[in-house]
């Protein structure tokens, strides 16, 4: 199946308005806005996935591990035609599919239900292994995690394993808004480098820098992009 760009009439400049439609308490605004640019560049320029191709085995997979702040993700999915804009205003309501954590059963385009810290990267490793076992070498797996998730030990097991077995089709994006409780000697990228990953650290608001980092070659190794954004306050 060929994945083509879907022209919905929405662009990046529409995202703030789409996000403004989602109101209510406990919406984790900083967690969402920190991811806006990294998610947009992925869906707009990198991922081979579309609303029409969500059942295609060879599609790319995007896993939002930072699921406790899904508003930017929902805005991008709506902009890319996975579901209508009209659903956004019901965000978090009892009868809305758009919960405070994304549900893969309810939200079109969502690959995993998420929100509990530390689950996404291990799930991405399993997804990449499964695709490799099926011979689907063209499908890439992308997972977005927050820097605070690196406080969870499950991530470090996944980092070590993925590097050791050379999961070349696995990609991680770490949004670094300085919210982790425990610092990493040498920085976040150094932790991945020690396990054999290819790494890049960029400004998480610079679309061209993100695109170059996303598409950098990394033969035989998984790849991580550390996207630095303004500190959470």
PDB file of C-alpha atoms in Angstrom:
ATOM      1  CA  UNK A   1       0.000   0.000   0.000  1.00  0.00           C
ATOM      2  CA  UNK A   2       1.221   3.489  -0.836  1.00  0.00           C
ATOM      3  CA  UNK A   3       0.747   6.128   1.841  1.00  0.00           C
ATOM      4  CA  UNK A   4       0.115   9.526   0.321  1.00  0.00           C
ATOM      5  CA  UNK A   5      -0.145  12.922   1.936  1.00  0.00           C
ATOM      6  CA  UNK A   6      -3.716  13.686   2.932  1.00  0.00           C
ATOM      7  CA  UNK A   7      -4.623  17.326   2.255  1.00  0.00           C
ATOM      8  CA  UNK A   8      -7.282  18.179   4.810  1.00  0.00           C
ATOM      9  CA  UNK A   9      -6.947  21.925   4.568  1.00  0.00           C
ATOM     10  CA  UNK A  10      -5.358  22.159   8.008  1.00  0.00           C
ATOM     11  CA  UNK A  11      -1.826  23.331   8.683  1.00  0.00           C
ATOM     12  CA  UNK A  12       0.419  23.907  11.655  1.00  0.00           C
ATOM     13  CA  UNK A  13      -1.057  27.362  12.222  1.00  0.00           C
ATOM     14  CA  UNK A  14      -4.449  25.734  12.867  1.00  0.00           C
ATOM     15  CA  UNK A  15      -3.194  23.680  15.799  1.00  0.00           C
ATOM     16  CA  UNK A  16      -3.488  26.356  18.531  1.00  0.00           C
ATOM     17  CA  UNK A  17      -7.133  26.885  17.588  1.00  0.00           C
ATOM     18  CA  UNK A  18      -7.810  23.150  17.567  1.00  0.00           C
ATOM     19  CA  UNK A  19      -6.178  22.787  20.980  1.00  0.00           C
ATOM     20  CA  UNK A  20      -8.237  25.693  22.335  1.00  0.00           C
ATOM     21  CA  UNK A  21     -11.405  23.707  21.659  1.00  0.00           C
ATOM     22  CA  UNK A  22     -10.381  21.237  24.370  1.00  0.00           C
ATOM     23  CA  UNK A  23     -11.240  22.670  27.760  1.00  0.00           C
ATOM     24  CA  UNK A  24     -11.852  21.440  31.293  1.00  0.00           C
ATOM     25  CA  UNK A  25      -9.949  20.536  34.424  1.00  0.00           C
ATOM     26  CA  UNK A  26      -6.966  18.192  34.620  1.00  0.00           C
ATOM     27  CA  UNK A  27      -6.030  18.594  30.992  1.00  0.00           C
ATOM     28  CA  UNK A  28      -2.250  18.625  31.586  1.00  0.00           C
ATOM     29  CA  UNK A  29      -1.709  21.618  29.333  1.00  0.00           C
ATOM     30  CA  UNK A  30       2.106  21.859  29.658  1.00  0.00           C
ATOM     31  CA  UNK A  31       2.494  18.136  28.967  1.00  0.00           C
ATOM     32  CA  UNK A  32       0.514  18.588  25.768  1.00  0.00           C
ATOM     33  CA  UNK A  33       1.999  21.819  24.455  1.00  0.00           C
ATOM     34  CA  UNK A  34       5.542  20.512  24.974  1.00  0.00           C
ATOM     35  CA  UNK A  35       4.845  17.842  22.347  1.00  0.00           C
ATOM     36  CA  UNK A  36       3.050  19.940  19.735  1.00  0.00           C
ATOM     37  CA  UNK A  37       5.929  20.543  17.328  1.00  0.00           C
ATOM     38  CA  UNK A  38       7.507  17.105  17.552  1.00  0.00           C
ATOM     39  CA  UNK A  39       4.175  15.389  16.840  1.00  0.00           C
ATOM     40  CA  UNK A  40       3.273  17.737  13.998  1.00  0.00           C
ATOM     41  CA  UNK A  41       6.566  17.270  12.142  1.00  0.00           C
ATOM     42  CA  UNK A  42       6.257  13.500  12.481  1.00  0.00           C
ATOM     43  CA  UNK A  43       2.725  13.347  11.078  1.00  0.00           C
ATOM     44  CA  UNK A  44       3.242  16.056   8.490  1.00  0.00           C
ATOM     45  CA  UNK A  45       6.573  14.979   7.054  1.00  0.00           C
ATOM     46  CA  UNK A  46       7.821  11.621   8.312  1.00  0.00           C
ATOM     47  CA  UNK A  47       5.254   8.984   9.256  1.00  0.00           C
ATOM     48  CA  UNK A  48       3.857   6.699   6.563  1.00  0.00           C
ATOM     49  CA  UNK A  49       0.392   6.440   8.017  1.00  0.00           C
ATOM     50  CA  UNK A  50      -3.041   7.781   7.164  1.00  0.00           C
ATOM     51  CA  UNK A  51      -6.615   7.419   8.348  1.00  0.00           C
ATOM     52  CA  UNK A  52      -7.335   5.199   5.355  1.00  0.00           C
ATOM     53  CA  UNK A  53      -4.273   3.021   5.959  1.00  0.00           C
ATOM     54  CA  UNK A  54      -4.559   2.217   9.653  1.00  0.00           C
ATOM     55  CA  UNK A  55      -5.079  -1.487   8.943  1.00  0.00           C
ATOM     56  CA  UNK A  56      -2.149  -1.773   6.527  1.00  0.00           C
ATOM     57  CA  UNK A  57       0.506  -4.096   8.008  1.00  0.00           C
ATOM     58  CA  UNK A  58       3.326  -2.068   6.450  1.00  0.00           C
ATOM     59  CA  UNK A  59       2.218   1.274   7.954  1.00  0.00           C
ATOM     60  CA  UNK A  60       4.480   3.122  10.365  1.00  0.00           C
ATOM     61  CA  UNK A  61       3.430   2.975  14.015  1.00  0.00           C
ATOM     62  CA  UNK A  62       3.374   5.996  16.331  1.00  0.00           C
ATOM     63  CA  UNK A  63       3.039   5.258  20.044  1.00  0.00           C
ATOM     64  CA  UNK A  64       2.332   8.129  22.422  1.00  0.00           C
ATOM     65  CA  UNK A  65       3.792   7.030  25.731  1.00  0.00           C
ATOM     66  CA  UNK A  66       3.313  10.516  27.187  1.00  0.00           C
ATOM     67  CA  UNK A  67      -0.403   9.869  27.117  1.00  0.00           C
ATOM     68  CA  UNK A  68      -1.312  11.928  30.170  1.00  0.00           C
ATOM     69  CA  UNK A  69      -1.169  15.047  27.980  1.00  0.00           C
ATOM     70  CA  UNK A  70      -2.862  14.057  24.697  1.00  0.00           C
ATOM     71  CA  UNK A  71      -4.357  17.378  23.547  1.00  0.00           C
ATOM     72  CA  UNK A  72      -1.648  18.137  20.980  1.00  0.00           C
ATOM     73  CA  UNK A  73      -1.891  14.559  19.718  1.00  0.00           C
ATOM     74  CA  UNK A  74      -5.659  14.863  19.322  1.00  0.00           C
ATOM     75  CA  UNK A  75      -5.281  18.202  17.534  1.00  0.00           C
ATOM     76  CA  UNK A  76      -2.785  16.715  15.057  1.00  0.00           C
ATOM     77  CA  UNK A  77      -4.957  13.636  14.452  1.00  0.00           C
ATOM     78  CA  UNK A  78      -7.938  15.875  13.730  1.00  0.00           C
ATOM     79  CA  UNK A  79      -5.839  18.071  11.429  1.00  0.00           C
ATOM     80  CA  UNK A  80      -4.709  14.983   9.517  1.00  0.00           C
ATOM     81  CA  UNK A  81      -8.235  13.658   9.039  1.00  0.00           C
ATOM     82  CA  UNK A  82      -8.304  10.760  11.494  1.00  0.00           C
ATOM     83  CA  UNK A  83     -11.473  12.129  13.100  1.00  0.00           C
ATOM     84  CA  UNK A  84     -13.594  15.293  12.732  1.00  0.00           C
ATOM     85  CA  UNK A  85     -12.770  18.545  14.480  1.00  0.00           C
ATOM     86  CA  UNK A  86     -16.222  18.479  16.088  1.00  0.00           C
ATOM     87  CA  UNK A  87     -15.070  15.784  18.528  1.00  0.00           C
ATOM     88  CA  UNK A  88     -12.483  18.068  20.124  1.00  0.00           C
ATOM     89  CA  UNK A  89     -14.982  20.190  22.056  1.00  0.00           C
ATOM     90  CA  UNK A  90     -16.126  17.123  23.987  1.00  0.00           C
ATOM     91  CA  UNK A  91     -12.620  16.359  25.268  1.00  0.00           C
ATOM     92  CA  UNK A  92     -12.749  14.626  28.649  1.00  0.00           C
ATOM     93  CA  UNK A  93     -16.552  14.468  28.761  1.00  0.00           C
ATOM     94  CA  UNK A  94     -18.328  11.328  29.913  1.00  0.00           C
ATOM     95  CA  UNK A  95     -19.601  10.393  26.462  1.00  0.00           C
ATOM     96  CA  UNK A  96     -16.562  11.542  24.462  1.00  0.00           C
ATOM     97  CA  UNK A  97     -14.063   9.130  22.896  1.00  0.00           C
ATOM     98  CA  UNK A  98     -11.324  11.690  23.615  1.00  0.00           C
ATOM     99  CA  UNK A  99     -10.338  10.917  27.184  1.00  0.00           C
ATOM    100  CA  UNK A 100      -7.634  12.440  29.347  1.00  0.00           C
ATOM    101  CA  UNK A 101      -5.591   9.385  28.315  1.00  0.00           C
ATOM    102  CA  UNK A 102      -5.952   8.142  24.713  1.00  0.00           C
ATOM    103  CA  UNK A 103      -7.798   4.853  24.239  1.00  0.00           C
ATOM    104  CA  UNK A 104      -6.835   2.777  21.198  1.00  0.00           C
ATOM    105  CA  UNK A 105     -10.324   1.249  21.053  1.00  0.00           C
ATOM    106  CA  UNK A 106     -12.116   4.603  20.990  1.00  0.00           C
ATOM    107  CA  UNK A 107      -9.866   7.062  19.148  1.00  0.00           C
ATOM    108  CA  UNK A 108      -9.186   6.568  15.424  1.00  0.00           C
ATOM    109  CA  UNK A 109      -5.472   6.592  14.680  1.00  0.00           C
ATOM    110  CA  UNK A 110      -4.311   5.706  18.190  1.00  0.00           C
ATOM    111  CA  UNK A 111      -2.047   2.630  18.323  1.00  0.00           C
ATOM    112  CA  UNK A 112      -1.827   2.136  22.119  1.00  0.00           C
ATOM    113  CA  UNK A 113      -3.783   3.149  25.185  1.00  0.00           C
ATOM    114  CA  UNK A 114      -1.352   5.094  27.314  1.00  0.00           C
ATOM    115  CA  UNK A 115      -0.766   7.480  30.175  1.00  0.00           C
ATOM    116  CA  UNK A 116       0.984   5.342  32.754  1.00  0.00           C
ATOM    117  CA  UNK A 117       4.624   6.393  32.736  1.00  0.00           C
ATOM    118  CA  UNK A 118       7.162   3.918  31.462  1.00  0.00           C
ATOM    119  CA  UNK A 119       4.977   1.720  29.253  1.00  0.00           C
ATOM    120  CA  UNK A 120       5.461   3.161  25.788  1.00  0.00           C
ATOM    121  CA  UNK A 121       9.095   2.334  25.061  1.00  0.00           C
ATOM    122  CA  UNK A 122       8.785  -1.333  26.089  1.00  0.00           C
ATOM    123  CA  UNK A 123       5.670  -1.588  23.904  1.00  0.00           C
ATOM    124  CA  UNK A 124       7.575   0.007  21.025  1.00  0.00           C
ATOM    125  CA  UNK A 125      10.380  -2.532  21.421  1.00  0.00           C
ATOM    126  CA  UNK A 126       7.836  -5.341  21.260  1.00  0.00           C
ATOM    127  CA  UNK A 127       6.201  -3.794  18.201  1.00  0.00           C
ATOM    128  CA  UNK A 128       9.531  -3.489  16.393  1.00  0.00           C
ATOM    129  CA  UNK A 129      10.410  -7.086  17.243  1.00  0.00           C
ATOM    130  CA  UNK A 130       7.024  -8.281  15.990  1.00  0.00           C
ATOM    131  CA  UNK A 131       7.380  -6.424  12.706  1.00  0.00           C
ATOM    132  CA  UNK A 132      10.896  -7.807  12.265  1.00  0.00           C
ATOM    133  CA  UNK A 133       9.627 -11.348  12.869  1.00  0.00           C
ATOM    134  CA  UNK A 134       6.959 -10.861  10.200  1.00  0.00           C
ATOM    135  CA  UNK A 135       9.480  -9.594   7.682  1.00  0.00           C
ATOM    136  CA  UNK A 136       7.873  -6.138   7.541  1.00  0.00           C
ATOM    137  CA  UNK A 137      11.184  -4.355   7.225  1.00  0.00           C
ATOM    138  CA  UNK A 138       9.727  -1.151   5.801  1.00  0.00           C
ATOM    139  CA  UNK A 139       7.506  -0.322   8.758  1.00  0.00           C
ATOM    140  CA  UNK A 140       9.022   2.042  11.310  1.00  0.00           C
ATOM    141  CA  UNK A 141       8.028   2.303  14.964  1.00  0.00           C
ATOM    142  CA  UNK A 142       8.106   5.709  16.658  1.00  0.00           C
ATOM    143  CA  UNK A 143       7.467   6.308  20.352  1.00  0.00           C
ATOM    144  CA  UNK A 144       7.223   9.667  22.108  1.00  0.00           C
ATOM    145  CA  UNK A 145       8.209   9.725  25.767  1.00  0.00           C
ATOM    146  CA  UNK A 146       8.727  12.468  28.304  1.00  0.00           C
ATOM    147  CA  UNK A 147      12.005  13.027  30.101  1.00  0.00           C
ATOM    148  CA  UNK A 148      10.307  12.255  33.436  1.00  0.00           C
ATOM    149  CA  UNK A 149       9.452   8.783  32.141  1.00  0.00           C
ATOM    150  CA  UNK A 150      13.149   7.980  32.215  1.00  0.00           C
ATOM    151  CA  UNK A 151      12.782   7.773  35.999  1.00  0.00           C
ATOM    152  CA  UNK A 152      11.007   4.438  35.350  1.00  0.00           C
ATOM    153  CA  UNK A 153      13.200   1.343  35.276  1.00  0.00           C
ATOM    154  CA  UNK A 154      11.166  -0.345  32.542  1.00  0.00           C
ATOM    155  CA  UNK A 155      12.519   2.183  30.060  1.00  0.00           C
ATOM    156  CA  UNK A 156      16.118   1.336  30.843  1.00  0.00           C
ATOM    157  CA  UNK A 157      15.536  -2.353  30.264  1.00  0.00           C
ATOM    158  CA  UNK A 158      13.989  -1.452  26.899  1.00  0.00           C
ATOM    159  CA  UNK A 159      16.848   0.899  26.001  1.00  0.00           C
ATOM    160  CA  UNK A 160      19.450  -1.757  26.797  1.00  0.00           C
ATOM    161  CA  UNK A 161      17.654  -4.528  24.931  1.00  0.00           C
ATOM    162  CA  UNK A 162      16.870  -2.511  21.801  1.00  0.00           C
ATOM    163  CA  UNK A 163      20.500  -1.477  21.433  1.00  0.00           C
ATOM    164  CA  UNK A 164      21.797  -4.983  22.002  1.00  0.00           C
ATOM    165  CA  UNK A 165      19.607  -6.536  19.289  1.00  0.00           C
ATOM    166  CA  UNK A 166      19.993  -3.659  16.823  1.00  0.00           C
ATOM    167  CA  UNK A 167      16.342  -2.673  16.367  1.00  0.00           C
ATOM    168  CA  UNK A 168      17.010  -0.427  13.397  1.00  0.00           C
ATOM    169  CA  UNK A 169      13.326   0.327  12.739  1.00  0.00           C
ATOM    170  CA  UNK A 170      12.791   1.603  16.295  1.00  0.00           C
ATOM    171  CA  UNK A 171      12.806   5.363  16.895  1.00  0.00           C
ATOM    172  CA  UNK A 172      12.228   7.252  20.135  1.00  0.00           C
ATOM    173  CA  UNK A 173      11.552  10.927  20.681  1.00  0.00           C
ATOM    174  CA  UNK A 174      12.238  12.206  24.192  1.00  0.00           C
ATOM    175  CA  UNK A 175      10.607  15.557  24.913  1.00  0.00           C
ATOM    176  CA  UNK A 176      12.874  17.187  27.471  1.00  0.00           C
ATOM    177  CA  UNK A 177      11.116  19.902  29.473  1.00  0.00           C
ATOM    178  CA  UNK A 178      13.362  19.436  32.522  1.00  0.00           C
ATOM    179  CA  UNK A 179      10.684  17.654  34.533  1.00  0.00           C
ATOM    180  CA  UNK A 180      12.635  14.503  35.448  1.00  0.00           C
ATOM    181  CA  UNK A 181      13.378  13.915  39.115  1.00  0.00           C
ATOM    182  CA  UNK A 182      16.753  12.303  38.421  1.00  0.00           C
ATOM    183  CA  UNK A 183      19.333  13.844  36.114  1.00  0.00           C
ATOM    184  CA  UNK A 184      21.301  11.796  33.611  1.00  0.00           C
ATOM    185  CA  UNK A 185      25.115  12.099  33.756  1.00  0.00           C
ATOM    186  CA  UNK A 186      26.128  13.588  30.426  1.00  0.00           C
ATOM    187  CA  UNK A 187      22.532  14.279  29.464  1.00  0.00           C
ATOM    188  CA  UNK A 188      19.688  12.125  28.144  1.00  0.00           C
ATOM    189  CA  UNK A 189      21.345  11.212  24.849  1.00  0.00           C
ATOM    190  CA  UNK A 190      24.359   9.775  26.688  1.00  0.00           C
ATOM    191  CA  UNK A 191      22.165   7.129  28.309  1.00  0.00           C
ATOM    192  CA  UNK A 192      21.006   5.899  24.913  1.00  0.00           C
ATOM    193  CA  UNK A 193      24.485   6.140  23.376  1.00  0.00           C
ATOM    194  CA  UNK A 194      25.861   3.872  26.104  1.00  0.00           C
ATOM    195  CA  UNK A 195      23.377   1.210  25.004  1.00  0.00           C
ATOM    196  CA  UNK A 196      24.336   1.451  21.335  1.00  0.00           C
ATOM    197  CA  UNK A 197      21.670   3.815  20.031  1.00  0.00           C
ATOM    198  CA  UNK A 198      22.116   6.484  17.387  1.00  0.00           C
ATOM    199  CA  UNK A 199      21.274   9.876  18.926  1.00  0.00           C
ATOM    200  CA  UNK A 200      20.487  13.489  18.093  1.00  0.00           C
ATOM    201  CA  UNK A 201      19.661  16.394  20.414  1.00  0.00           C
ATOM    202  CA  UNK A 202      17.781  19.343  18.910  1.00  0.00           C
ATOM    203  CA  UNK A 203      15.558  22.322  19.640  1.00  0.00           C
ATOM    204  CA  UNK A 204      12.100  20.804  20.016  1.00  0.00           C
ATOM    205  CA  UNK A 205      10.451  23.864  18.436  1.00  0.00           C
ATOM    206  CA  UNK A 206      12.649  23.968  15.305  1.00  0.00           C
ATOM    207  CA  UNK A 207      10.820  22.056  12.580  1.00  0.00           C
ATOM    208  CA  UNK A 208      13.755  21.792  10.191  1.00  0.00           C
ATOM    209  CA  UNK A 209      16.081  20.575  12.935  1.00  0.00           C
ATOM    210  CA  UNK A 210      13.498  18.014  14.010  1.00  0.00           C
ATOM    211  CA  UNK A 211      13.024  16.774  10.459  1.00  0.00           C
ATOM    212  CA  UNK A 212      16.762  16.388   9.889  1.00  0.00           C
ATOM    213  CA  UNK A 213      17.130  14.514  13.173  1.00  0.00           C
ATOM    214  CA  UNK A 214      14.148  12.275  12.421  1.00  0.00           C
ATOM    215  CA  UNK A 215      15.471  11.300   9.011  1.00  0.00           C
ATOM    216  CA  UNK A 216      19.158  10.875   9.896  1.00  0.00           C
ATOM    217  CA  UNK A 217      20.484   7.458   8.793  1.00  0.00           C
ATOM    218  CA  UNK A 218      21.265   4.974  11.568  1.00  0.00           C
ATOM    219  CA  UNK A 219      22.021   1.585   9.991  1.00  0.00           C
ATOM    220  CA  UNK A 220      21.901  -1.334  12.387  1.00  0.00           C
ATOM    221  CA  UNK A 221      20.922   0.753  15.428  1.00  0.00           C
ATOM    222  CA  UNK A 222      17.779   2.200  17.001  1.00  0.00           C
ATOM    223  CA  UNK A 223      17.584   5.982  16.947  1.00  0.00           C
ATOM    224  CA  UNK A 224      16.560   8.558  19.546  1.00  0.00           C
ATOM    225  CA  UNK A 225      15.872  12.260  19.110  1.00  0.00           C
ATOM    226  CA  UNK A 226      16.037  14.338  22.283  1.00  0.00           C
ATOM    227  CA  UNK A 227      13.816  17.384  21.699  1.00  0.00           C
ATOM    228  CA  UNK A 228      14.540  20.158  24.167  1.00  0.00           C
ATOM    229  CA  UNK A 229      11.715  22.557  24.943  1.00  0.00           C
ATOM    230  CA  UNK A 230      11.116  25.231  27.566  1.00  0.00           C
ATOM    231  CA  UNK A 231      11.235  23.994  31.154  1.00  0.00           C
ATOM    232  CA  UNK A 232       7.979  23.000  32.812  1.00  0.00           C
ATOM    233  CA  UNK A 233       6.934  25.509  35.469  1.00  0.00           C
TER     234      UNK A 233
END
